[in-house]
PDB file of C-alpha atoms and ligand atoms in Angstrom:
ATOM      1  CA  UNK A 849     -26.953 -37.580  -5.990  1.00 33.00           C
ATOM      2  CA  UNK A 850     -23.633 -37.348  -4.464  1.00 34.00           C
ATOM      3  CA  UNK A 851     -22.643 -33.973  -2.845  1.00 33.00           C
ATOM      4  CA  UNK A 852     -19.867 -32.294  -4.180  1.00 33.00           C
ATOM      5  CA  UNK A 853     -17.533 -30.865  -1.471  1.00 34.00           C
ATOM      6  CA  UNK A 854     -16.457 -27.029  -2.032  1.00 34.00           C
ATOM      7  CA  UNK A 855     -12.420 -26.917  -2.819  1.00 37.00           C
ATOM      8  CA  UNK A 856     -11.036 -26.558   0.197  1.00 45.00           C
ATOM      9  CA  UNK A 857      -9.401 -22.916   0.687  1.00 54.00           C
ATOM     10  CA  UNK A 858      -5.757 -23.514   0.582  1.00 57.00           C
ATOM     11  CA  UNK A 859      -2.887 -22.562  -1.406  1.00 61.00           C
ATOM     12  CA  UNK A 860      -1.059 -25.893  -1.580  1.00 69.00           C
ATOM     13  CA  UNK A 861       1.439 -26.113  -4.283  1.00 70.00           C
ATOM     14  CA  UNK A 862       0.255 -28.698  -6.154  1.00 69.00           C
ATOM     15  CA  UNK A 863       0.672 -32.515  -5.979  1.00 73.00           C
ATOM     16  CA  UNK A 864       0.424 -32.824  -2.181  1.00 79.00           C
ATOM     17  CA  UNK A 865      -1.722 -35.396  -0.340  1.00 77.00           C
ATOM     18  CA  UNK A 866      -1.794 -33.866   3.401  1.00 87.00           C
ATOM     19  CA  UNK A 867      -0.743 -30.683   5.576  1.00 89.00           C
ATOM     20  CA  UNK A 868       2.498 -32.929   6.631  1.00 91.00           C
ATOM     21  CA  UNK A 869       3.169 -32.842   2.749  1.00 91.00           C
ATOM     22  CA  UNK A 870       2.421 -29.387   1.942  1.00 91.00           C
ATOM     23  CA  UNK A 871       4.261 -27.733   4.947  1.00 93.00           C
ATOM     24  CA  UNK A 872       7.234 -29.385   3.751  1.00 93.00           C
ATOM     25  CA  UNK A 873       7.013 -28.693   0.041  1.00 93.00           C
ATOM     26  CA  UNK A 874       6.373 -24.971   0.973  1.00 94.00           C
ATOM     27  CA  UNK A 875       9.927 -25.423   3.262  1.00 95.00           C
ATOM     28  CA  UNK A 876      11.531 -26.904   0.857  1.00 95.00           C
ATOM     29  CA  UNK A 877      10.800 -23.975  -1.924  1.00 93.00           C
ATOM     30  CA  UNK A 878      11.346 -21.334  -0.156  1.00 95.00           C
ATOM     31  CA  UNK A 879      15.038 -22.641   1.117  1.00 95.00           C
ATOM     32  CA  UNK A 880      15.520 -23.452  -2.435  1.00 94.00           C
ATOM     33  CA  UNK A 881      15.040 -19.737  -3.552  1.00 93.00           C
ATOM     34  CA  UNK A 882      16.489 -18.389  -0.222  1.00 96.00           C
ATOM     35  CA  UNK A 883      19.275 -17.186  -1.891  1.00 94.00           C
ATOM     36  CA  UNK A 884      17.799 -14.874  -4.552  1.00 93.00           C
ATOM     37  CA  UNK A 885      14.549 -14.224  -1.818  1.00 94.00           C
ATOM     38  CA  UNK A 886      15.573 -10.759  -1.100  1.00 95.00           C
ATOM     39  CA  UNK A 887      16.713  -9.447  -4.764  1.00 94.00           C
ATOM     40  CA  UNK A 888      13.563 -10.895  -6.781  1.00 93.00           C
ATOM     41  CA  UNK A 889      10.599  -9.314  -3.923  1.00 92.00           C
ATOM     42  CA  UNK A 890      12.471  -6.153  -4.234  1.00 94.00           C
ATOM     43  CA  UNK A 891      12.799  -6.255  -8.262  1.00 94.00           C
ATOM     44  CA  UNK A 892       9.056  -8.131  -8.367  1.00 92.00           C
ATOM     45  CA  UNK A 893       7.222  -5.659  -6.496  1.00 93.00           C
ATOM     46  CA  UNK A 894       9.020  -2.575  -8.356  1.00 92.00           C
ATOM     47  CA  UNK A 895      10.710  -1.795  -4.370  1.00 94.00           C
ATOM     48  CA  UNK A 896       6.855  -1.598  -3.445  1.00 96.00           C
ATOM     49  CA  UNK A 897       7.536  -4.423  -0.894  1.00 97.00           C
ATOM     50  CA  UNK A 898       9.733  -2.251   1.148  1.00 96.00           C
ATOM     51  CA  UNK A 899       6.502   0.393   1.408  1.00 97.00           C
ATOM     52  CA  UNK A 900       4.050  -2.126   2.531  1.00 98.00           C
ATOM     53  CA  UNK A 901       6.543  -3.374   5.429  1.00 98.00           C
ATOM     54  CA  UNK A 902       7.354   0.030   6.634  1.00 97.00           C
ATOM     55  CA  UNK A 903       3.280   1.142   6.305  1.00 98.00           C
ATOM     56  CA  UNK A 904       2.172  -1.816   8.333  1.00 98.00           C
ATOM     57  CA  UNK A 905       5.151  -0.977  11.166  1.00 98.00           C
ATOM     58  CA  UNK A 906       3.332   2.952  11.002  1.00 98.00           C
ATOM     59  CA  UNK A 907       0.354   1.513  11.961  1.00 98.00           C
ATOM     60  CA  UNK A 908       1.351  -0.549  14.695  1.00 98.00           C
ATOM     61  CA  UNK A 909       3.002   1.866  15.945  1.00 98.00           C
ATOM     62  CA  UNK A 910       1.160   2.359  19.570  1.00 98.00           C
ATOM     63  CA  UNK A 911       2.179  -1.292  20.228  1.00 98.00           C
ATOM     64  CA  UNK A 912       5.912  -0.776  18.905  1.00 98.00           C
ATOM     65  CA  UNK A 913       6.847   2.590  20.784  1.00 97.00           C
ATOM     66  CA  UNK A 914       6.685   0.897  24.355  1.00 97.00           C
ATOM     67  CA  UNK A 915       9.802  -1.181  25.024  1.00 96.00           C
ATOM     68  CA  UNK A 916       8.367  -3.679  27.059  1.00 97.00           C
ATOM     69  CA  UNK A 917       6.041  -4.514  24.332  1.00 98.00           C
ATOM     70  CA  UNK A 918       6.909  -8.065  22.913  1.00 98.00           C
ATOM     71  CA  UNK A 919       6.197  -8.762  19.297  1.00 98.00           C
ATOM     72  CA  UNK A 920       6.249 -12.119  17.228  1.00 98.00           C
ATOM     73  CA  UNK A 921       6.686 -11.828  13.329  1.00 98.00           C
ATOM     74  CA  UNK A 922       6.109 -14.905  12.436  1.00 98.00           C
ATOM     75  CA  UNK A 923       7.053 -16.970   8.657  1.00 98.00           C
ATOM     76  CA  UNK A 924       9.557 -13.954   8.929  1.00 98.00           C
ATOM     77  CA  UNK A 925      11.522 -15.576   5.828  1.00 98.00           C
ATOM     78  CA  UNK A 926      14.519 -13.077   5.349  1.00 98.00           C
ATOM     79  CA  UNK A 927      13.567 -10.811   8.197  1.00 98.00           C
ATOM     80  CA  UNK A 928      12.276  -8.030   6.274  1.00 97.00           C
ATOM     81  CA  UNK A 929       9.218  -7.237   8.522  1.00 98.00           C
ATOM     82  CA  UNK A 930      10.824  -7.897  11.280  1.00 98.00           C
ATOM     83  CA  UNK A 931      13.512  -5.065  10.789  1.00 97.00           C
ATOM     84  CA  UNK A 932      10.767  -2.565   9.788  1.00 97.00           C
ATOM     85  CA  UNK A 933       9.434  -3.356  12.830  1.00 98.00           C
ATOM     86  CA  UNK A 934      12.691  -2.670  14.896  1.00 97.00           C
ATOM     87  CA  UNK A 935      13.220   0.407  13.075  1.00 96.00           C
ATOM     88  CA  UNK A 936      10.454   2.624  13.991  1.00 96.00           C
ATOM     89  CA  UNK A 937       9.993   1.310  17.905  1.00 93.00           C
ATOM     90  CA  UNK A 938      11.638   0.320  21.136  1.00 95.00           C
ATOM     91  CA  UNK A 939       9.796  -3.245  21.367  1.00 98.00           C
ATOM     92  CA  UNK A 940      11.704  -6.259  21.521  1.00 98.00           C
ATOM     93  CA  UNK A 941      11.539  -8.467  18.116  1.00 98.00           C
ATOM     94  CA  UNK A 942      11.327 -12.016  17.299  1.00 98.00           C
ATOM     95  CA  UNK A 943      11.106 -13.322  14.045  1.00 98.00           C
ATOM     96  CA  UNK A 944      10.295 -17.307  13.264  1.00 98.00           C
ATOM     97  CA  UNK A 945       9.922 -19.281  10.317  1.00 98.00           C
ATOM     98  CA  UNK A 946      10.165 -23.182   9.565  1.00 98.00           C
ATOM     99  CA  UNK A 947      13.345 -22.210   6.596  1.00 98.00           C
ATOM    100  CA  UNK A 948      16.222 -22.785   8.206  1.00 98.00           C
ATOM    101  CA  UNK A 949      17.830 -20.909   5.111  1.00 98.00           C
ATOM    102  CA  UNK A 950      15.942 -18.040   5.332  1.00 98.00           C
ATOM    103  CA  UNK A 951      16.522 -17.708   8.884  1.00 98.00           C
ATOM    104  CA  UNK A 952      20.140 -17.616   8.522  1.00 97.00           C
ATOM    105  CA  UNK A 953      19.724 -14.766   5.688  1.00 97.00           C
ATOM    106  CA  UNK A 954      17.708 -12.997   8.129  1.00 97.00           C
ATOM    107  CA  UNK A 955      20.499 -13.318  11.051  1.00 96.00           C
ATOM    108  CA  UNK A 956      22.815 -12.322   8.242  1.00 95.00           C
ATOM    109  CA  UNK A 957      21.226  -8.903   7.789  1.00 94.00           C
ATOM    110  CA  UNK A 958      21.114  -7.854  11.799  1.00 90.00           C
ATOM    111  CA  UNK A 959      22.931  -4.624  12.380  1.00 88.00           C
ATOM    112  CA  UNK A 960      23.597  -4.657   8.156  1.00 90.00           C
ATOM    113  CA  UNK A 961      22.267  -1.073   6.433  1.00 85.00           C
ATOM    114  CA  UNK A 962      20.398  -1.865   3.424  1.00 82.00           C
ATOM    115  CA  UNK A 963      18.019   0.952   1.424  1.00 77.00           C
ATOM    116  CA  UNK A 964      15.041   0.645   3.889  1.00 76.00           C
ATOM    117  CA  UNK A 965      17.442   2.686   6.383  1.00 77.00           C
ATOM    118  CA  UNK A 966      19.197  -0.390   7.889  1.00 85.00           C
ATOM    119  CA  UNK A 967      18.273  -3.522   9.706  1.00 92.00           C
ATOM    120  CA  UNK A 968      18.485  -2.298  13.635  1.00 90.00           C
ATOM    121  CA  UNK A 969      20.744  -4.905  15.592  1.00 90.00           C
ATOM    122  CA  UNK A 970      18.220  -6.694  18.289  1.00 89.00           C
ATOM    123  CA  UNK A 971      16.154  -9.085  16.546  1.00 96.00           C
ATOM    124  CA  UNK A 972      16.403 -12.636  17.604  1.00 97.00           C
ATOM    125  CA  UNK A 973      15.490 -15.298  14.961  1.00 97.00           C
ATOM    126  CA  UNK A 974      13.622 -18.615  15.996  1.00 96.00           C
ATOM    127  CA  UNK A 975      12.900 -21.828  13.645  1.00 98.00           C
ATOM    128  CA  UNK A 976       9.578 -22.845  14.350  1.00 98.00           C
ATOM    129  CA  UNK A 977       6.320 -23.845  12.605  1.00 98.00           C
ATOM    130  CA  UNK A 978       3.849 -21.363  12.697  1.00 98.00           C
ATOM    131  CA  UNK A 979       1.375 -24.275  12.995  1.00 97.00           C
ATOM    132  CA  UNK A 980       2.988 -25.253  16.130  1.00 97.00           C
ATOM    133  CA  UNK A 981       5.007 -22.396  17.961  1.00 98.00           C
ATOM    134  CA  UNK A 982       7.270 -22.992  20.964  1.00 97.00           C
ATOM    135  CA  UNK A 983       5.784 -20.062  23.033  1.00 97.00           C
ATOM    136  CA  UNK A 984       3.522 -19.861  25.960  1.00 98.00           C
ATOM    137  CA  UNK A 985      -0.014 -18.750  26.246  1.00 98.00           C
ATOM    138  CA  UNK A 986      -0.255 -14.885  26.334  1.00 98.00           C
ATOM    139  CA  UNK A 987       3.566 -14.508  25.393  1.00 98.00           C
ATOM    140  CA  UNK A 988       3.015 -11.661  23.084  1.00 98.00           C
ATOM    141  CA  UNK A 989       1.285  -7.917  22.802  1.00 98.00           C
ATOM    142  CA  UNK A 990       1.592  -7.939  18.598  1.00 98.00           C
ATOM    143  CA  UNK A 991       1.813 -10.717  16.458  1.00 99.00           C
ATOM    144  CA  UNK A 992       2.299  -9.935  12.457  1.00 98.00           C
ATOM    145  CA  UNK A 993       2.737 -11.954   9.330  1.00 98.00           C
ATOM    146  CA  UNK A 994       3.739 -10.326   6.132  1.00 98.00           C
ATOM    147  CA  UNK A 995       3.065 -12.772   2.883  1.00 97.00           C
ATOM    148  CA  UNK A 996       3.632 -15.634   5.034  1.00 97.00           C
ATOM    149  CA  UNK A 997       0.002 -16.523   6.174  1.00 98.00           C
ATOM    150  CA  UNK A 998      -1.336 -17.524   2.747  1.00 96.00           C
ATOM    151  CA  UNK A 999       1.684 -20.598   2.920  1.00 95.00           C
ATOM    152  CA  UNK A1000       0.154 -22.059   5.960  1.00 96.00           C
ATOM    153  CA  UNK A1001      -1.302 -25.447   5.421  1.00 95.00           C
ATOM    154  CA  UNK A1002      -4.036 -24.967   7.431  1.00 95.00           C
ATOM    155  CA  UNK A1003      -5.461 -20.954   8.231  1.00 96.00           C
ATOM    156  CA  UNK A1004      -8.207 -21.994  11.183  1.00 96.00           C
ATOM    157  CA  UNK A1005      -5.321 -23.400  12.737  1.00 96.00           C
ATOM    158  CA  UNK A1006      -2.789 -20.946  12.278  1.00 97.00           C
ATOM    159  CA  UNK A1007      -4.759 -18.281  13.667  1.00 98.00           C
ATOM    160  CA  UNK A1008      -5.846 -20.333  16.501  1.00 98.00           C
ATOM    161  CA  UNK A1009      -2.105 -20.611  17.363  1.00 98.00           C
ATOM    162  CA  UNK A1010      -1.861 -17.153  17.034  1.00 98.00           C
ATOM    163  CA  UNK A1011      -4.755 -16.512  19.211  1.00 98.00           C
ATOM    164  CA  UNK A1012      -2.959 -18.869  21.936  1.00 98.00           C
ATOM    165  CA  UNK A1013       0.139 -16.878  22.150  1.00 98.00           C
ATOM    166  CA  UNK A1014      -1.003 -13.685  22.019  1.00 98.00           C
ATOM    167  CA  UNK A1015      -1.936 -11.648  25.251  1.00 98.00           C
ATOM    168  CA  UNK A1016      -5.340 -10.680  26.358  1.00 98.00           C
ATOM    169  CA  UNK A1017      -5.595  -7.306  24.537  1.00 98.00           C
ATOM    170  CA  UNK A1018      -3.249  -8.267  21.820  1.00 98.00           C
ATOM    171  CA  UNK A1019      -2.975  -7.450  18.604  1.00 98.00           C
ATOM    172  CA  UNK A1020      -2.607  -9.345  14.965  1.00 98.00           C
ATOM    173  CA  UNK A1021      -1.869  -8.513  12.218  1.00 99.00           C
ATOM    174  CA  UNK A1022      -1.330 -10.093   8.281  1.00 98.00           C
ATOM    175  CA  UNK A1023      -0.244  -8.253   5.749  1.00 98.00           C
ATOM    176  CA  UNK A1024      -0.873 -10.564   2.108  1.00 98.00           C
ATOM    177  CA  UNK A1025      -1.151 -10.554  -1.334  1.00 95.00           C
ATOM    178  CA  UNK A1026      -4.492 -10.607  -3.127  1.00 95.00           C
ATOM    179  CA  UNK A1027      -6.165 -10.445  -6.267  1.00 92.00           C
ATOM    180  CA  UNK A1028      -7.280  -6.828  -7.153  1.00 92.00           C
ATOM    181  CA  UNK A1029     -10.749  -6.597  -8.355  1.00 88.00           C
ATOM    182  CA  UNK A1030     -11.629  -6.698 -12.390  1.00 88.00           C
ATOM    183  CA  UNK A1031     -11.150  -3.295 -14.238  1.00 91.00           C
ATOM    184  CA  UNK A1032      -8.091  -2.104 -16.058  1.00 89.00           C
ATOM    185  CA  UNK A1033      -5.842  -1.844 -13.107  1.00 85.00           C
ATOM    186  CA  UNK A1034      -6.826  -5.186 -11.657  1.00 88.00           C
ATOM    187  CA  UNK A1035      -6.216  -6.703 -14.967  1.00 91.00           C
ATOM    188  CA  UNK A1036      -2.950  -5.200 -15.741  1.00 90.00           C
ATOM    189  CA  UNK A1037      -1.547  -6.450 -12.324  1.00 89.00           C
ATOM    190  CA  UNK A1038      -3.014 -10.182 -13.497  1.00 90.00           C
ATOM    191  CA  UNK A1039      -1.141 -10.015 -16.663  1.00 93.00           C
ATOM    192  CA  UNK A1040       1.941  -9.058 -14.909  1.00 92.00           C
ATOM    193  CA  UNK A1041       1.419 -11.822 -11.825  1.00 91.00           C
ATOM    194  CA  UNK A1042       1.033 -14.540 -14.726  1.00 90.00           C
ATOM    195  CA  UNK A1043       2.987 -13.289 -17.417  1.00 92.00           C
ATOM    196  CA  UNK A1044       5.417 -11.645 -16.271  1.00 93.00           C
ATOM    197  CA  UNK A1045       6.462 -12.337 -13.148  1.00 92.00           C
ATOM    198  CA  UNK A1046       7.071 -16.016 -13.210  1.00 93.00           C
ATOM    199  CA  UNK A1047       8.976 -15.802 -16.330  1.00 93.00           C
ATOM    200  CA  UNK A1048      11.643 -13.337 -14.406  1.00 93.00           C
ATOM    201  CA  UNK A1049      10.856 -14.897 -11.124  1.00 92.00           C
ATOM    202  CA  UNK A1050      12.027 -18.443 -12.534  1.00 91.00           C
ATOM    203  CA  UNK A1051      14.689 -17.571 -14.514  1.00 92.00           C
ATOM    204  CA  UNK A1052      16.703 -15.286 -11.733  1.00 91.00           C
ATOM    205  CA  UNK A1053      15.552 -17.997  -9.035  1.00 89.00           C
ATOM    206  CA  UNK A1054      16.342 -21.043 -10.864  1.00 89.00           C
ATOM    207  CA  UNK A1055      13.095 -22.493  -9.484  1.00 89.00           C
ATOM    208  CA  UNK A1056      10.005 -21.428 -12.176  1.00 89.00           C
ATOM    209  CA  UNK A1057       7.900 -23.361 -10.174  1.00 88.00           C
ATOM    210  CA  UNK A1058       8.155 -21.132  -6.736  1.00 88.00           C
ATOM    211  CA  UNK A1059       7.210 -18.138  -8.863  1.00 90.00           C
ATOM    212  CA  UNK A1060       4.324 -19.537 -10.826  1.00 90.00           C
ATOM    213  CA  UNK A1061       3.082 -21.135  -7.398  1.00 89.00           C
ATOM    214  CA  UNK A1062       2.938 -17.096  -6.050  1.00 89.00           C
ATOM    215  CA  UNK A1063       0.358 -16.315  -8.539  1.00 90.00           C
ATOM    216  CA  UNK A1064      -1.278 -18.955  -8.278  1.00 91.00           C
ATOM    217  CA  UNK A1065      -1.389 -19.405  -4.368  1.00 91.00           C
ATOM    218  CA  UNK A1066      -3.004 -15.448  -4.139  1.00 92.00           C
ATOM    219  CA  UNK A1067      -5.745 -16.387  -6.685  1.00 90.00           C
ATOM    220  CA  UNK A1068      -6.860 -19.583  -4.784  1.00 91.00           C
ATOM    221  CA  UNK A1069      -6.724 -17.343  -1.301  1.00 94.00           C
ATOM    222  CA  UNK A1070      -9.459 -15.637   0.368  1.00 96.00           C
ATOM    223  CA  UNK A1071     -10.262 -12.369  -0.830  1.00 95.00           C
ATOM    224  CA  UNK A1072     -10.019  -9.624   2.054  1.00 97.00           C
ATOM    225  CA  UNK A1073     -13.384 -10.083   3.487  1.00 97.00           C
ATOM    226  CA  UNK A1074     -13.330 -13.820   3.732  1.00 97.00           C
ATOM    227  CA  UNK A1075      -9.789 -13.479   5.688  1.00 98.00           C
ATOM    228  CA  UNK A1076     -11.768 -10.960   7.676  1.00 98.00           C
ATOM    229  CA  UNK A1077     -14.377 -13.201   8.598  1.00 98.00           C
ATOM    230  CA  UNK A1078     -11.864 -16.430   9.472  1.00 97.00           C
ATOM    231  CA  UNK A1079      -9.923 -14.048  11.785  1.00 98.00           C
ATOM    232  CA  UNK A1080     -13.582 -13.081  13.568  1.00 98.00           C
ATOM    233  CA  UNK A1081     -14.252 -17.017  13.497  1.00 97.00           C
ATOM    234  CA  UNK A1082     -11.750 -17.820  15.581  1.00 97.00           C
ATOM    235  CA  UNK A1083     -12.280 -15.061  18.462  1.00 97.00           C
ATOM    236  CA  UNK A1084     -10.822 -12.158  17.677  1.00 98.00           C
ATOM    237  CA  UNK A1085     -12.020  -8.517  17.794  1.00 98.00           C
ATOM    238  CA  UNK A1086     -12.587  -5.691  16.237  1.00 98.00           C
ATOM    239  CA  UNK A1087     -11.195  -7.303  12.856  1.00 98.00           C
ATOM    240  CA  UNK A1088     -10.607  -4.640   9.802  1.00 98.00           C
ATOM    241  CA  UNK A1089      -8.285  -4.454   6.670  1.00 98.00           C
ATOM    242  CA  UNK A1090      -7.094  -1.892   4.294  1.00 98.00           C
ATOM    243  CA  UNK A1091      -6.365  -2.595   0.646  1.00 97.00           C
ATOM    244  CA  UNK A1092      -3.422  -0.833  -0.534  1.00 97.00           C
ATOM    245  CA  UNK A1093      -1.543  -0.330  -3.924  1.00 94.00           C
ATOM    246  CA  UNK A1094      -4.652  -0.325  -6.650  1.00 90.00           C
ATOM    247  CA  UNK A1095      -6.195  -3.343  -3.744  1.00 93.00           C
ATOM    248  CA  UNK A1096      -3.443  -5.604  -4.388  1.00 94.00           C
ATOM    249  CA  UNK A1097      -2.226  -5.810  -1.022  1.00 97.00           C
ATOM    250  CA  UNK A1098      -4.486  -6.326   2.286  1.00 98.00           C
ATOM    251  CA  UNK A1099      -3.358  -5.471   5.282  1.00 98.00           C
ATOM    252  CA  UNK A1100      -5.787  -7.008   8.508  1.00 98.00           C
ATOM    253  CA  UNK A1101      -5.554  -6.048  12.119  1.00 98.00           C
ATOM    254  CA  UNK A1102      -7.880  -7.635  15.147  1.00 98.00           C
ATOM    255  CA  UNK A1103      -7.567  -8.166  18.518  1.00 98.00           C
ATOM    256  CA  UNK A1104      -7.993 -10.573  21.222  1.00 98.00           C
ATOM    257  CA  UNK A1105     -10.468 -10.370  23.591  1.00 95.00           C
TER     258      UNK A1105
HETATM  259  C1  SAM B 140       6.890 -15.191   1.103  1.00 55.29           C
HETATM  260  S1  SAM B 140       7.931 -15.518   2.476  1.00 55.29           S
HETATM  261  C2  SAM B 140       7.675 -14.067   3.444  1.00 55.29           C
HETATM  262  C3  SAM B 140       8.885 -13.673   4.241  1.00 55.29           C
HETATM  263  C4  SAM B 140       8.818 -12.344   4.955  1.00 55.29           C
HETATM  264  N1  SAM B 140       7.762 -12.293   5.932  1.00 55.29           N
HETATM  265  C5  SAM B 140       8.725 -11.182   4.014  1.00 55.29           C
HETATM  266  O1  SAM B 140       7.958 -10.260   4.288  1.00 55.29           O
HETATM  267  O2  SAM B 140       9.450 -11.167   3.012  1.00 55.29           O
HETATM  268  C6  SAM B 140       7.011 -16.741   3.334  1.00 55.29           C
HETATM  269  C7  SAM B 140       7.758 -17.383   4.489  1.00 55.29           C
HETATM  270  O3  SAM B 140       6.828 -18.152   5.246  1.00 55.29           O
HETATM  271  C8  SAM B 140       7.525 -19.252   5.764  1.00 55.29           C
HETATM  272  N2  SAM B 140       6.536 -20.255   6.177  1.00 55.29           N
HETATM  273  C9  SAM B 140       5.568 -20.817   5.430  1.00 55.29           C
HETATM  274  N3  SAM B 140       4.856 -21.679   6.163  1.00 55.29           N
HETATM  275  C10 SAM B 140       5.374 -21.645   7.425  1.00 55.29           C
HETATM  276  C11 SAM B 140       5.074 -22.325   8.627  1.00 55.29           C
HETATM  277  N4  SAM B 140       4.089 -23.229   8.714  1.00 55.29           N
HETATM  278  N5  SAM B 140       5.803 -22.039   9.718  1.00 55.29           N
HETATM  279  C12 SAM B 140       6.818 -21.143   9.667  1.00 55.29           C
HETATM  280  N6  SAM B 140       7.171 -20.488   8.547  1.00 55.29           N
HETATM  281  C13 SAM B 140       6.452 -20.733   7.428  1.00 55.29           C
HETATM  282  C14 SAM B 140       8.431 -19.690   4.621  1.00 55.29           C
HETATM  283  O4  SAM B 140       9.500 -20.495   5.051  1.00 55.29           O
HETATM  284  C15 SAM B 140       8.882 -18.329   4.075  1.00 55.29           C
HETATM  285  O5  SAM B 140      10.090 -17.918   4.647  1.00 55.29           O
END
């Protein structure tokens, strides 16, 4: 009998036939919703998504007090991490996604105040594909992602590039979405990922489709300790996560050796 290969990890939005194909349907939504970005993750997560960002800059905090510390935050979208990440150090910032709409939102907000305690002026904005970044080896001490990673159309190779630029002794780290485990909290936040959220998501966005793939892309990814386990695959250290908000957000660290 025939084997049956396992479904491949991925999140692809549906219909695609390669990684060429699904990197560029994953562009294309997220420049079509560029304009609303901002407004629907702050009224989605309930403001939440403005804790997360400025937890994950407390913890990195070692790396982001010394200024000649260089950081990449990388599928930055609208900047949002990247500005957390300016706000509580002295390290210089670089955010890069493949959207060139997002990116210019991003630019947009540099030097703006906002309710996070403003968007410090400093952080340069790059268009580049994760998948292929236009940095040397060893170029950076911290590299971060915050719900960008699960996009990628291919993980090993994502964090391989990651792994490439960053420095002997560096640091990455991924802050995602993912499904909380069964019991009434996990289940409430399911009703409201598939329920709820797509219908406001779509109708505020214009695109229904970008907000019922964001469900649907955090069920299909790896649950915390599978990420965990990937990053470790592909050579770094001392890997660990945390699950915050009722274990509906992971946050993963590890270092290169
Ligand atoms: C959900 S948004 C997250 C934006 C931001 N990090 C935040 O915290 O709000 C995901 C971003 O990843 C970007 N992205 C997805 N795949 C990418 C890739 N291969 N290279 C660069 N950016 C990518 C998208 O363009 C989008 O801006």
């Amino acid at each position: 009998m025939a084997e049956t290969a396992a479904p491949a990890k991925g999140t692809r939005p549906d219909d695609v036939q390669s990684e060429a194909d699904a990197s560029r349907k994953v562009r294309e939504m997220f420049t079509q919703i560029a304009p609303r970005y901002d407004f629907l993750n702050h009224l989605l997560s309930l403001e939440l998504d403005r804790l997360w960002r400025a937890r994950a800059a407390r913890h990195l905090l070692p790396i982001l007090e010394r200024p000649e510390a260089r950081v990449l935050d990388l599928c930055c979208g609208t900047g949002d991490l990247a500005f957390a990440l300016a706000r509580v150090g002295s390290a210089q910032i670089l955010g890069a996604d493949f959207s060139h709409a997002m990116l210019l939102r991003a630019q947009a907000k540099d030097g703006t105040s906002n309710a996070s305690g403003g968007n410090p002026p400093g952080v340069r904005f790059f268009e580049a594909d994760a998948l292929r970044l236009p940095f040397g080896d060893a170029s950076f001490h911290l590299v971060t992602s915050a719900f960008g990673f699960r996009n990628l159309a291919n993980y090993a190779d994502g964090l391989k590039e990651i792994h490439r630029v960053l420095k002997p002794g560096g640091t990455l780290a991924i802050l995602e979405f993912t499904e909380p485990p069964p019991g009434f909290a996990g289940d409430l936040y399911r009703w409201y990922c598939r329920k709820v959220l797509p219908k406001i998501g779509g109708l505020l966005s214009g695109n229904p489709r970008a907000y019922k793939y964001l469900p649907a892309s955090v069920a299909r990814f790896f649950r915390p300790d599978e990420l965990a386990s990937l990053i470790g695959g592909v050579g770094f250290d001392s890997v660990a996560y945390q699950l915050w908000t009722l274990g509906s957000v992971a946050f993963h660290t590890g270092v290169k050796l």
